Each structure stands twice: as structure tokens, then as C-alpha cells.
Amino acid sequence: MPDSASSKRLIIVTGLSGSGKSVALHTLEDDGYFCIDNLPAKLLPTLIDELLEHDDDLYARLAIGVDVRSERRSPDDLLRLFRNLRRREALEFEVLFLDTGRSTLVRRFSETRRRHPLSGENLPLHNAIDHEMRLLDPVKEAADRVIDTSRLNVHELRELVGNFTRDAERSGLTLVFQSFGFKHGVPGSTDFVFDVRCLPNPHWDEKLRRHTGAEAPVIAFLDAQPEVGEMYRTIRDFLTRWLPCYDAENRAYLTVSIGCTGGRHRSVHLVERLFAHFAAERGNVSKRHRELA
């Protein structure tokens, strides 16, 4: 926890309506953050100034959910506030943006029968979602971390938000390795995508099919394939060469996604190997197997 006499921590939680912002804030509250939800953006500067002036430990870690309805025309004021907060001394400030695919949002609003905050008699649900996506795209670009909740359940989202706060409270860039299956879609929150579908596939061996790339039978099979070793070394060497550049940018996260067809064998194996290599060389390295969650 930050020393209230020297620095405070502020996380702005924003994103698309229906993407899970309330779940994120509840998670932050459980982690000891003082949370405020659905605050109009125009009230942010005054409230933040007021809270940051307090020496009370209660306000040492703040999380504020921003209401998109106050940004119907342009997010320029919100982006200007972000820039000002990043320049403040004794304040650790980050933006967490929750993203979700259009079809998932339509399904969520249809299932819950809740009204989208930007919809109305003259703006159907599909149009309201599209309008909000366009409106918040600059905010998404300015975020320190984007979490795509399209394929996450509540428990998985809580875990990722918890990881975000723990990683963010450590200094330096956090390197995230993620395996996935192309047949389930490419992750929306990623910086690099490596397609390893060209490698020999254990799925076609009935004895290996039920195992994952983190289990001994599949590991032995893939380790015996020269192409797998070459792919691993290529990705490892690429990241080794360019990670210092991203470290120098003072960014919080770099997410590397490895994809095969189903996301259970080849991509899992390579993520495990890459994670082991970089975790031994640097701090703040994590991994996630999307299709095994």
C-alpha cells in the first residue's frame, strides 16, 4: 500500500457499458481501494483534488468508475484530465478499460433486459453500442490496461483485475503471456500475436488429445519436433531484443498472445516455455491459458 504521506494511488475504471465495470470496482474494493462508481466525468477534477488532499489512509488507494453518459459528445475533457493526473507528483495513476465484443454486449443487454445508457426511442441497442464504441475508442487507446471480458466469467474477471492491481503496485513493465485458440477468436487485449498453427499438432494423436500442452505426454511430443524448438527460439529472441524498448517507455503491460487451433496444446506448451524463461530473467511476468480456464 502506498505511504499516504508521500504518494497515493488512483485507478480510473472505465469502458463499455455491460463490460463488467461494477465487477471490477467490487474487486478493487475487496482489495482495499476506496471506490466510487458512476461518477460523471465533469465532477472528477474537484473530487480527486478533495480526496488527494486528505492524509487519511482511507483515501490512500482510490478507484473511480466513470459514467459514459456524461461523455456523450466527446471524451476530450476526460483525456485532458488523464494527462494532468499523469503529471502530478506523489500520485500513482492508471486507467483500466474494460472492453467487450459487440455481439457479446448485444447478448448481455438482451438477456438482462437492461437499457443501454445511450439508447432511447430513436437509438436502438445496436446503434447505441456502436456509438459508445466510437465515443470511447480514444479513451481505450489512452488506457494503461485493456481487459476484454467477452469470454470471461465473473470469477475470471475478478482474477484479472486482482492481478492488475498487484502487478501495478510493483514497479516496471509486466510481461503477460497468453495462450488461445484461433477457432475461439483472437484476444482483444494483446500487443503481439504469434500464430503457431503451422507446428505439428498433438490433437491428431488420440493418446495425446485429452492432455494439454502443460502435461508430460504432450511436452515430450512437442519437444521432439525441431520446428517447435525453432519457433520457441524465434519468439524468445524477438522479445529479448525488443523488451528493453518497451521497458524504456514506462508502460505498465506488454501482452504476448500465442495461438494454435484449439488453444490446448501447442500454444499452451510455448507459453509455458516462454514464461519459464522470462520469469527467471525478470520480475513481473505472468501467464494465462484462455481455453483452459
PDB file of N, CA and C in Angstrom, residues 191-283:
ATOM      1  N   ASP A 191      -0.801  -7.198 -27.380  1.00  0.00           N
ATOM      2  CA  ASP A 191       0.147  -6.357 -28.108  1.00  0.00           C
ATOM      3  C   ASP A 191       0.807  -7.121 -29.249  1.00  0.00           C
ATOM      4  N   PHE A 192       1.085  -8.405 -29.039  1.00  0.00           N
ATOM      5  CA  PHE A 192       1.671  -9.247 -30.082  1.00  0.00           C
ATOM      6  C   PHE A 192       0.874 -10.540 -30.192  1.00  0.00           C
ATOM      7  N   VAL A 193       0.658 -11.005 -31.418  1.00  0.00           N
ATOM      8  CA  VAL A 193       0.010 -12.294 -31.661  1.00  0.00           C
ATOM      9  C   VAL A 193       0.940 -13.147 -32.514  1.00  0.00           C
ATOM     10  N   PHE A 194       1.269 -14.336 -32.024  1.00  0.00           N
ATOM     11  CA  PHE A 194       2.084 -15.284 -32.782  1.00  0.00           C
ATOM     12  C   PHE A 194       1.218 -16.493 -33.135  1.00  0.00           C
ATOM     13  N   ASP A 195       1.127 -16.787 -34.426  1.00  0.00           N
ATOM     14  CA  ASP A 195       0.323 -17.895 -34.933  1.00  0.00           C
ATOM     15  C   ASP A 195       1.214 -19.133 -35.043  1.00  0.00           C
ATOM     16  N   VAL A 196       0.935 -20.160 -34.236  1.00  0.00           N
ATOM     17  CA  VAL A 196       1.773 -21.369 -34.252  1.00  0.00           C
ATOM     18  C   VAL A 196       1.005 -22.576 -34.796  1.00  0.00           C
ATOM     19  N   ARG A 197      -0.024 -22.316 -35.592  1.00  0.00           N
ATOM     20  CA  ARG A 197      -0.808 -23.412 -36.167  1.00  0.00           C
ATOM     21  C   ARG A 197      -0.021 -24.226 -37.188  1.00  0.00           C
ATOM     22  N   CYS A 198       1.123 -23.714 -37.634  1.00  0.00           N
ATOM     23  CA  CYS A 198       1.950 -24.443 -38.599  1.00  0.00           C
ATOM     24  C   CYS A 198       2.723 -25.592 -37.955  1.00  0.00           C
ATOM     25  N   LEU A 199       2.757 -25.645 -36.634  1.00  0.00           N
ATOM     26  CA  LEU A 199       3.535 -26.671 -35.938  1.00  0.00           C
ATOM     27  C   LEU A 199       2.776 -28.001 -35.881  1.00  0.00           C
ATOM     28  N   PRO A 200       3.493 -29.122 -35.737  1.00  0.00           N
ATOM     29  CA  PRO A 200       2.837 -30.431 -35.606  1.00  0.00           C
ATOM     30  C   PRO A 200       1.804 -30.416 -34.481  1.00  0.00           C
ATOM     31  N   ASN A 201       0.639 -31.005 -34.744  1.00  0.00           N
ATOM     32  CA  ASN A 201      -0.499 -30.887 -33.839  1.00  0.00           C
ATOM     33  C   ASN A 201      -0.744 -32.183 -33.060  1.00  0.00           C
ATOM     34  N   PRO A 202      -0.565 -32.176 -31.735  1.00  0.00           N
ATOM     35  CA  PRO A 202      -0.821 -33.375 -30.921  1.00  0.00           C
ATOM     36  C   PRO A 202      -2.281 -33.817 -30.946  1.00  0.00           C
ATOM     37  N   HIS A 203      -3.166 -32.932 -31.359  1.00  0.00           N
ATOM     38  CA  HIS A 203      -4.595 -33.254 -31.370  1.00  0.00           C
ATOM     39  C   HIS A 203      -4.890 -34.491 -32.205  1.00  0.00           C
ATOM     40  N   TRP A 204      -4.094 -34.725 -33.235  1.00  0.00           N
ATOM     41  CA  TRP A 204      -4.381 -35.837 -34.146  1.00  0.00           C
ATOM     42  C   TRP A 204      -3.896 -37.178 -33.609  1.00  0.00           C
ATOM     43  N   ASP A 205      -3.239 -37.181 -32.477  1.00  0.00           N
ATOM     44  CA  ASP A 205      -2.853 -38.422 -31.805  1.00  0.00           C
ATOM     45  C   ASP A 205      -3.856 -38.665 -30.681  1.00  0.00           C
ATOM     46  N   GLU A 206      -4.641 -39.727 -30.800  1.00  0.00           N
ATOM     47  CA  GLU A 206      -5.704 -39.974 -29.827  1.00  0.00           C
ATOM     48  C   GLU A 206      -5.172 -40.114 -28.401  1.00  0.00           C
ATOM     49  N   LYS A 207      -3.949 -40.600 -28.252  1.00  0.00           N
ATOM     50  CA  LYS A 207      -3.378 -40.760 -26.920  1.00  0.00           C
ATOM     51  C   LYS A 207      -3.003 -39.415 -26.297  1.00  0.00           C
ATOM     52  N   LEU A 208      -2.776 -38.416 -27.146  1.00  0.00           N
ATOM     53  CA  LEU A 208      -2.363 -37.098 -26.657  1.00  0.00           C
ATOM     54  C   LEU A 208      -3.515 -36.108 -26.565  1.00  0.00           C
ATOM     55  N   ARG A 209      -4.584 -36.372 -27.282  1.00  0.00           N
ATOM     56  CA  ARG A 209      -5.658 -35.387 -27.435  1.00  0.00           C
ATOM     57  C   ARG A 209      -6.212 -34.910 -26.105  1.00  0.00           C
ATOM     58  N   ARG A 210      -6.375 -35.824 -25.155  1.00  0.00           N
ATOM     59  CA  ARG A 210      -7.010 -35.445 -23.879  1.00  0.00           C
ATOM     60  C   ARG A 210      -6.067 -34.676 -22.951  1.00  0.00           C
ATOM     61  N   HIS A 211      -4.777 -34.691 -23.272  1.00  0.00           N
ATOM     62  CA  HIS A 211      -3.808 -33.959 -22.456  1.00  0.00           C
ATOM     63  C   HIS A 211      -3.659 -32.522 -22.964  1.00  0.00           C
ATOM     64  N   THR A 212      -3.059 -31.666 -22.143  1.00  0.00           N
ATOM     65  CA  THR A 212      -2.795 -30.284 -22.547  1.00  0.00           C
ATOM     66  C   THR A 212      -1.299 -30.094 -22.779  1.00  0.00           C
ATOM     67  N   GLY A 213      -0.961 -28.935 -23.311  1.00  0.00           N
ATOM     68  CA  GLY A 213       0.439 -28.631 -23.574  1.00  0.00           C
ATOM     69  C   GLY A 213       1.275 -28.436 -22.335  1.00  0.00           C
ATOM     70  N   ALA A 214       0.650 -28.483 -21.155  1.00  0.00           N
ATOM     71  CA  ALA A 214       1.385 -28.368 -19.898  1.00  0.00           C
ATOM     72  C   ALA A 214       1.609 -29.728 -19.250  1.00  0.00           C
ATOM     73  N   GLU A 215       1.168 -30.793 -19.915  1.00  0.00           N
ATOM     74  CA  GLU A 215       1.291 -32.139 -19.356  1.00  0.00           C
ATOM     75  C   GLU A 215       2.381 -32.921 -20.078  1.00  0.00           C
ATOM     76  N   ALA A 216       2.982 -33.861 -19.346  1.00  0.00           N
ATOM     77  CA  ALA A 216       4.190 -34.551 -19.808  1.00  0.00           C
ATOM     78  C   ALA A 216       4.078 -35.224 -21.175  1.00  0.00           C
ATOM     79  N   PRO A 217       2.998 -35.946 -21.492  1.00  0.00           N
ATOM     80  CA  PRO A 217       2.950 -36.615 -22.800  1.00  0.00           C
ATOM     81  C   PRO A 217       3.031 -35.641 -23.976  1.00  0.00           C
ATOM     82  N   VAL A 218       2.316 -34.526 -23.880  1.00  0.00           N
ATOM     83  CA  VAL A 218       2.341 -33.536 -24.961  1.00  0.00           C
ATOM     84  C   VAL A 218       3.676 -32.798 -24.976  1.00  0.00           C
ATOM     85  N   ILE A 219       4.215 -32.508 -23.806  1.00  0.00           N
ATOM     86  CA  ILE A 219       5.525 -31.845 -23.737  1.00  0.00           C
ATOM     87  C   ILE A 219       6.580 -32.690 -24.440  1.00  0.00           C
ATOM     88  N   ALA A 220       6.573 -34.002 -24.164  1.00  0.00           N
ATOM     89  CA  ALA A 220       7.555 -34.892 -24.786  1.00  0.00           C
ATOM     90  C   ALA A 220       7.392 -34.921 -26.302  1.00  0.00           C
ATOM     91  N   PHE A 221       6.147 -34.967 -26.762  1.00  0.00           N
ATOM     92  CA  PHE A 221       5.889 -34.983 -28.206  1.00  0.00           C
ATOM     93  C   PHE A 221       6.387 -33.704 -28.870  1.00  0.00           C
ATOM     94  N   LEU A 222       6.043 -32.554 -28.297  1.00  0.00           N
ATOM     95  CA  LEU A 222       6.403 -31.277 -28.917  1.00  0.00           C
ATOM     96  C   LEU A 222       7.894 -30.990 -28.804  1.00  0.00           C
ATOM     97  N   ASP A 223       8.498 -31.383 -27.701  1.00  0.00           N
ATOM     98  CA  ASP A 223       9.942 -31.163 -27.551  1.00  0.00           C
ATOM     99  C   ASP A 223      10.746 -31.956 -28.578  1.00  0.00           C
ATOM    100  N   ALA A 224      10.148 -33.019 -29.095  1.00  0.00           N
ATOM    101  CA  ALA A 224      10.847 -33.846 -30.089  1.00  0.00           C
ATOM    102  C   ALA A 224      10.718 -33.298 -31.509  1.00  0.00           C
ATOM    103  N   GLN A 225       9.920 -32.232 -31.680  1.00  0.00           N
ATOM    104  CA  GLN A 225       9.708 -31.649 -33.006  1.00  0.00           C
ATOM    105  C   GLN A 225      10.657 -30.466 -33.204  1.00  0.00           C
ATOM    106  N   PRO A 226      11.575 -30.535 -34.176  1.00  0.00           N
ATOM    107  CA  PRO A 226      12.532 -29.435 -34.382  1.00  0.00           C
ATOM    108  C   PRO A 226      11.863 -28.085 -34.634  1.00  0.00           C
ATOM    109  N   GLU A 227      10.722 -28.103 -35.341  1.00  0.00           N
ATOM    110  CA  GLU A 227      10.047 -26.836 -35.659  1.00  0.00           C
ATOM    111  C   GLU A 227       9.567 -26.120 -34.400  1.00  0.00           C
ATOM    112  N   VAL A 228       9.165 -26.903 -33.398  1.00  0.00           N
ATOM    113  CA  VAL A 228       8.675 -26.304 -32.151  1.00  0.00           C
ATOM    114  C   VAL A 228       9.809 -25.568 -31.441  1.00  0.00           C
ATOM    115  N   GLY A 229      10.967 -26.201 -31.377  1.00  0.00           N
ATOM    116  CA  GLY A 229      12.117 -25.548 -30.759  1.00  0.00           C
ATOM    117  C   GLY A 229      12.530 -24.295 -31.499  1.00  0.00           C
ATOM    118  N   GLU A 230      12.466 -24.356 -32.833  1.00  0.00           N
ATOM    119  CA  GLU A 230      12.837 -23.183 -33.625  1.00  0.00           C
ATOM    120  C   GLU A 230      11.845 -22.043 -33.416  1.00  0.00           C
ATOM    121  N   MET A 231      10.538 -22.378 -33.351  1.00  0.00           N
ATOM    122  CA  MET A 231       9.524 -21.354 -33.104  1.00  0.00           C
ATOM    123  C   MET A 231       9.743 -20.715 -31.734  1.00  0.00           C
ATOM    124  N   TYR A 232      10.006 -21.527 -30.731  1.00  0.00           N
ATOM    125  CA  TYR A 232      10.260 -21.008 -29.386  1.00  0.00           C
ATOM    126  C   TYR A 232      11.435 -20.043 -29.386  1.00  0.00           C
ATOM    127  N   ARG A 233      12.530 -20.441 -30.005  1.00  0.00           N
ATOM    128  CA  ARG A 233      13.725 -19.587 -30.014  1.00  0.00           C
ATOM    129  C   ARG A 233      13.481 -18.294 -30.778  1.00  0.00           C
ATOM    130  N   THR A 234      12.700 -18.370 -31.862  1.00  0.00           N
ATOM    131  CA  THR A 234      12.399 -17.169 -32.645  1.00  0.00           C
ATOM    132  C   THR A 234      11.631 -16.149 -31.813  1.00  0.00           C
ATOM    133  N   ILE A 235      10.586 -16.613 -31.117  1.00  0.00           N
ATOM    134  CA  ILE A 235       9.783 -15.706 -30.283  1.00  0.00           C
ATOM    135  C   ILE A 235      10.610 -15.199 -29.103  1.00  0.00           C
ATOM    136  N   ARG A 236      11.356 -16.101 -28.471  1.00  0.00           N
ATOM    137  CA  ARG A 236      12.202 -15.713 -27.331  1.00  0.00           C
ATOM    138  C   ARG A 236      13.207 -14.642 -27.731  1.00  0.00           C
ATOM    139  N   ASP A 237      13.875 -14.846 -28.853  1.00  0.00           N
ATOM    140  CA  ASP A 237      14.909 -13.899 -29.280  1.00  0.00           C
ATOM    141  C   ASP A 237      14.298 -12.560 -29.699  1.00  0.00           C
ATOM    142  N   PHE A 238      13.126 -12.607 -30.329  1.00  0.00           N
ATOM    143  CA  PHE A 238      12.443 -11.367 -30.704  1.00  0.00           C
ATOM    144  C   PHE A 238      12.122 -10.540 -29.458  1.00  0.00           C
ATOM    145  N   LEU A 239      11.548 -11.182 -28.455  1.00  0.00           N
ATOM    146  CA  LEU A 239      11.188 -10.459 -27.233  1.00  0.00           C
ATOM    147  C   LEU A 239      12.424  -9.984 -26.478  1.00  0.00           C
ATOM    148  N   THR A 240      13.455 -10.808 -26.445  1.00  0.00           N
ATOM    149  CA  THR A 240      14.694 -10.405 -25.774  1.00  0.00           C
ATOM    150  C   THR A 240      15.275  -9.151 -26.417  1.00  0.00           C
ATOM    151  N   ARG A 241      15.183  -9.082 -27.742  1.00  0.00           N
ATOM    152  CA  ARG A 241      15.723  -7.923 -28.468  1.00  0.00           C
ATOM    153  C   ARG A 241      14.912  -6.669 -28.199  1.00  0.00           C
ATOM    154  N   TRP A 242      13.585  -6.768 -28.147  1.00  0.00           N
ATOM    155  CA  TRP A 242      12.755  -5.565 -28.133  1.00  0.00           C
ATOM    156  C   TRP A 242      12.161  -5.197 -26.776  1.00  0.00           C
ATOM    157  N   LEU A 243      12.204  -6.088 -25.802  1.00  0.00           N
ATOM    158  CA  LEU A 243      11.661  -5.750 -24.485  1.00  0.00           C
ATOM    159  C   LEU A 243      12.296  -4.510 -23.863  1.00  0.00           C
ATOM    160  N   PRO A 244      13.613  -4.295 -23.990  1.00  0.00           N
ATOM    161  CA  PRO A 244      14.189  -3.071 -23.419  1.00  0.00           C
ATOM    162  C   PRO A 244      13.554  -1.793 -23.955  1.00  0.00           C
ATOM    163  N   CYS A 245      13.117  -1.810 -25.207  1.00  0.00           N
ATOM    164  CA  CYS A 245      12.461  -0.623 -25.774  1.00  0.00           C
ATOM    165  C   CYS A 245      11.132  -0.353 -25.083  1.00  0.00           C
ATOM    166  N   TYR A 246      10.386  -1.424 -24.790  1.00  0.00           N
ATOM    167  CA  TYR A 246       9.104  -1.249 -24.105  1.00  0.00           C
ATOM    168  C   TYR A 246       9.314  -0.904 -22.635  1.00  0.00           C
ATOM    169  N   ASP A 247      10.358  -1.445 -22.030  1.00  0.00           N
ATOM    170  CA  ASP A 247      10.697  -1.051 -20.656  1.00  0.00           C
ATOM    171  C   ASP A 247      10.965   0.452 -20.580  1.00  0.00           C
ATOM    172  N   ALA A 248      11.652   0.974 -21.588  1.00  0.00           N
ATOM    173  CA  ALA A 248      12.023   2.393 -21.594  1.00  0.00           C
ATOM    174  C   ALA A 248      10.819   3.303 -21.777  1.00  0.00           C
ATOM    175  N   GLU A 249       9.710   2.758 -22.292  1.00  0.00           N
ATOM    176  CA  GLU A 249       8.500   3.565 -22.498  1.00  0.00           C
ATOM    177  C   GLU A 249       7.719   3.790 -21.214  1.00  0.00           C
ATOM    178  N   ASN A 250       8.129   3.089 -20.135  1.00  0.00           N
ATOM    179  CA  ASN A 250       7.425   3.181 -18.848  1.00  0.00           C
ATOM    180  C   ASN A 250       5.976   2.728 -18.943  1.00  0.00           C
ATOM    181  N   ARG A 251       5.700   1.816 -19.857  1.00  0.00           N
ATOM    182  CA  ARG A 251       4.344   1.289 -19.944  1.00  0.00           C
ATOM    183  C   ARG A 251       4.147   0.217 -18.884  1.00  0.00           C
ATOM    184  N   ALA A 252       2.881  -0.049 -18.533  1.00  0.00           N
ATOM    185  CA  ALA A 252       2.594  -0.963 -17.434  1.00  0.00           C
ATOM    186  C   ALA A 252       2.566  -2.419 -17.877  1.00  0.00           C
ATOM    187  N   TYR A 253       2.082  -2.684 -19.097  1.00  0.00           N
ATOM    188  CA  TYR A 253       1.873  -4.053 -19.543  1.00  0.00           C
ATOM    189  C   TYR A 253       2.346  -4.262 -20.963  1.00  0.00           C
ATOM    190  N   LEU A 254       2.789  -5.483 -21.251  1.00  0.00           N
ATOM    191  CA  LEU A 254       3.013  -5.942 -22.614  1.00  0.00           C
ATOM    192  C   LEU A 254       2.456  -7.364 -22.679  1.00  0.00           C
ATOM    193  N   THR A 255       1.422  -7.553 -23.482  1.00  0.00           N
ATOM    194  CA  THR A 255       0.756  -8.851 -23.571  1.00  0.00           C
ATOM    195  C   THR A 255       1.132  -9.548 -24.863  1.00  0.00           C
ATOM    196  N   VAL A 256       1.647 -10.766 -24.739  1.00  0.00           N
ATOM    197  CA  VAL A 256       2.065 -11.582 -25.879  1.00  0.00           C
ATOM    198  C   VAL A 256       1.135 -12.786 -25.957  1.00  0.00           C
ATOM    199  N   SER A 257       0.386 -12.900 -27.050  1.00  0.00           N
ATOM    200  CA  SER A 257      -0.570 -13.991 -27.216  1.00  0.00           C
ATOM    201  C   SER A 257      -0.049 -15.001 -28.227  1.00  0.00           C
ATOM    202  N   ILE A 258      -0.096 -16.275 -27.855  1.00  0.00           N
ATOM    203  CA  ILE A 258       0.339 -17.373 -28.710  1.00  0.00           C
ATOM    204  C   ILE A 258      -0.898 -18.190 -29.060  1.00  0.00           C
ATOM    205  N   GLY A 259      -1.178 -18.344 -30.359  1.00  0.00           N
ATOM    206  CA  GLY A 259      -2.398 -19.028 -30.762  1.00  0.00           C
ATOM    207  C   GLY A 259      -2.165 -20.264 -31.606  1.00  0.00           C
ATOM    208  N   CYS A 260      -2.890 -21.341 -31.282  1.00  0.00           N
ATOM    209  CA  CYS A 260      -2.955 -22.512 -32.155  1.00  0.00           C
ATOM    210  C   CYS A 260      -4.434 -22.716 -32.498  1.00  0.00           C
ATOM    211  N   THR A 261      -4.804 -23.860 -32.999  1.00  0.00           N
ATOM    212  CA  THR A 261      -6.189 -24.040 -33.453  1.00  0.00           C
ATOM    213  C   THR A 261      -7.175 -24.043 -32.294  1.00  0.00           C
ATOM    214  N   GLY A 262      -6.958 -24.947 -31.331  1.00  0.00           N
ATOM    215  CA  GLY A 262      -7.895 -25.065 -30.219  1.00  0.00           C
ATOM    216  C   GLY A 262      -7.446 -24.404 -28.941  1.00  0.00           C
ATOM    217  N   GLY A 263      -6.176 -24.040 -28.855  1.00  0.00           N
ATOM    218  CA  GLY A 263      -5.672 -23.360 -27.665  1.00  0.00           C
ATOM    219  C   GLY A 263      -5.392 -24.266 -26.489  1.00  0.00           C
ATOM    220  N   ARG A 264      -5.152 -25.565 -26.749  1.00  0.00           N
ATOM    221  CA  ARG A 264      -4.949 -26.506 -25.648  1.00  0.00           C
ATOM    222  C   ARG A 264      -3.588 -27.203 -25.677  1.00  0.00           C
ATOM    223  N   HIS A 265      -2.907 -27.210 -26.818  1.00  0.00           N
ATOM    224  CA  HIS A 265      -1.672 -27.984 -26.917  1.00  0.00           C
ATOM    225  C   HIS A 265      -0.461 -27.114 -27.255  1.00  0.00           C
ATOM    226  N   ARG A 266      -0.306 -26.764 -28.543  1.00  0.00           N
ATOM    227  CA  ARG A 266       0.896 -26.072 -28.999  1.00  0.00           C
ATOM    228  C   ARG A 266       1.069 -24.712 -28.345  1.00  0.00           C
ATOM    229  N   SER A 267       0.004 -23.922 -28.307  1.00  0.00           N
ATOM    230  CA  SER A 267       0.115 -22.580 -27.718  1.00  0.00           C
ATOM    231  C   SER A 267       0.388 -22.653 -26.220  1.00  0.00           C
ATOM    232  N   VAL A 268      -0.246 -23.604 -25.539  1.00  0.00           N
ATOM    233  CA  VAL A 268      -0.019 -23.770 -24.097  1.00  0.00           C
ATOM    234  C   VAL A 268       1.437 -24.148 -23.831  1.00  0.00           C
ATOM    235  N   HIS A 269       1.955 -25.077 -24.631  1.00  0.00           N
ATOM    236  CA  HIS A 269       3.340 -25.524 -24.474  1.00  0.00           C
ATOM    237  C   HIS A 269       4.321 -24.360 -24.630  1.00  0.00           C
ATOM    238  N   LEU A 270       4.128 -23.551 -25.668  1.00  0.00           N
ATOM    239  CA  LEU A 270       5.048 -22.442 -25.912  1.00  0.00           C
ATOM    240  C   LEU A 270       4.928 -21.362 -24.847  1.00  0.00           C
ATOM    241  N   VAL A 271       3.718 -21.083 -24.387  1.00  0.00           N
ATOM    242  CA  VAL A 271       3.548 -20.099 -23.312  1.00  0.00           C
ATOM    243  C   VAL A 271       4.262 -20.579 -22.050  1.00  0.00           C
ATOM    244  N   GLU A 272       4.145 -21.856 -21.736  1.00  0.00           N
ATOM    245  CA  GLU A 272       4.829 -22.391 -20.555  1.00  0.00           C
ATOM    246  C   GLU A 272       6.341 -22.218 -20.671  1.00  0.00           C
ATOM    247  N   ARG A 273       6.891 -22.501 -21.847  1.00  0.00           N
ATOM    248  CA  ARG A 273       8.341 -22.377 -22.036  1.00  0.00           C
ATOM    249  C   ARG A 273       8.787 -20.921 -21.982  1.00  0.00           C
ATOM    250  N   LEU A 274       8.037 -20.047 -22.638  1.00  0.00           N
ATOM    251  CA  LEU A 274       8.402 -18.628 -22.642  1.00  0.00           C
ATOM    252  C   LEU A 274       8.269 -18.022 -21.247  1.00  0.00           C
ATOM    253  N   PHE A 275       7.200 -18.393 -20.553  1.00  0.00           N
ATOM    254  CA  PHE A 275       7.013 -17.889 -19.191  1.00  0.00           C
ATOM    255  C   PHE A 275       8.180 -18.308 -18.300  1.00  0.00           C
ATOM    256  N   ALA A 276       8.568 -19.583 -18.370  1.00  0.00           N
ATOM    257  CA  ALA A 276       9.665 -20.081 -17.535  1.00  0.00           C
ATOM    258  C   ALA A 276      10.963 -19.341 -17.832  1.00  0.00           C
ATOM    259  N   HIS A 277      11.216 -19.084 -19.112  1.00  0.00           N
ATOM    260  CA  HIS A 277      12.459 -18.398 -19.487  1.00  0.00           C
ATOM    261  C   HIS A 277      12.489 -16.968 -18.961  1.00  0.00           C
ATOM    262  N   PHE A 278      11.431 -16.198 -19.235  1.00  0.00           N
ATOM    263  CA  PHE A 278      11.456 -14.779 -18.876  1.00  0.00           C
ATOM    264  C   PHE A 278      11.221 -14.561 -17.384  1.00  0.00           C
ATOM    265  N   ALA A 279      10.481 -15.450 -16.721  1.00  0.00           N
ATOM    266  CA  ALA A 279      10.290 -15.320 -15.274  1.00  0.00           C
ATOM    267  C   ALA A 279      11.602 -15.508 -14.533  1.00  0.00           C
ATOM    268  N   ALA A 280      12.509 -16.282 -15.116  1.00  0.00           N
ATOM    269  CA  ALA A 280      13.816 -16.491 -14.488  1.00  0.00           C
ATOM    270  C   ALA A 280      14.751 -15.311 -14.704  1.00  0.00           C
ATOM    271  N   GLU A 281      14.417 -14.449 -15.684  1.00  0.00           N
ATOM    272  CA  GLU A 281      15.304 -13.337 -16.028  1.00  0.00           C
ATOM    273  C   GLU A 281      14.838 -11.986 -15.509  1.00  0.00           C
ATOM    274  N   ARG A 282      13.534 -11.838 -15.256  1.00  0.00           N
ATOM    275  CA  ARG A 282      12.998 -10.534 -14.882  1.00  0.00           C
ATOM    276  C   ARG A 282      11.794 -10.732 -13.972  1.00  0.00           C
ATOM    277  N   GLY A 283      11.427  -9.677 -13.264  1.00  0.00           N
ATOM    278  CA  GLY A 283      10.240  -9.731 -12.431  1.00  0.00           C
ATOM    279  C   GLY A 283       8.993  -9.419 -13.244  1.00  0.00           C
TER     280      GLY A 283
END
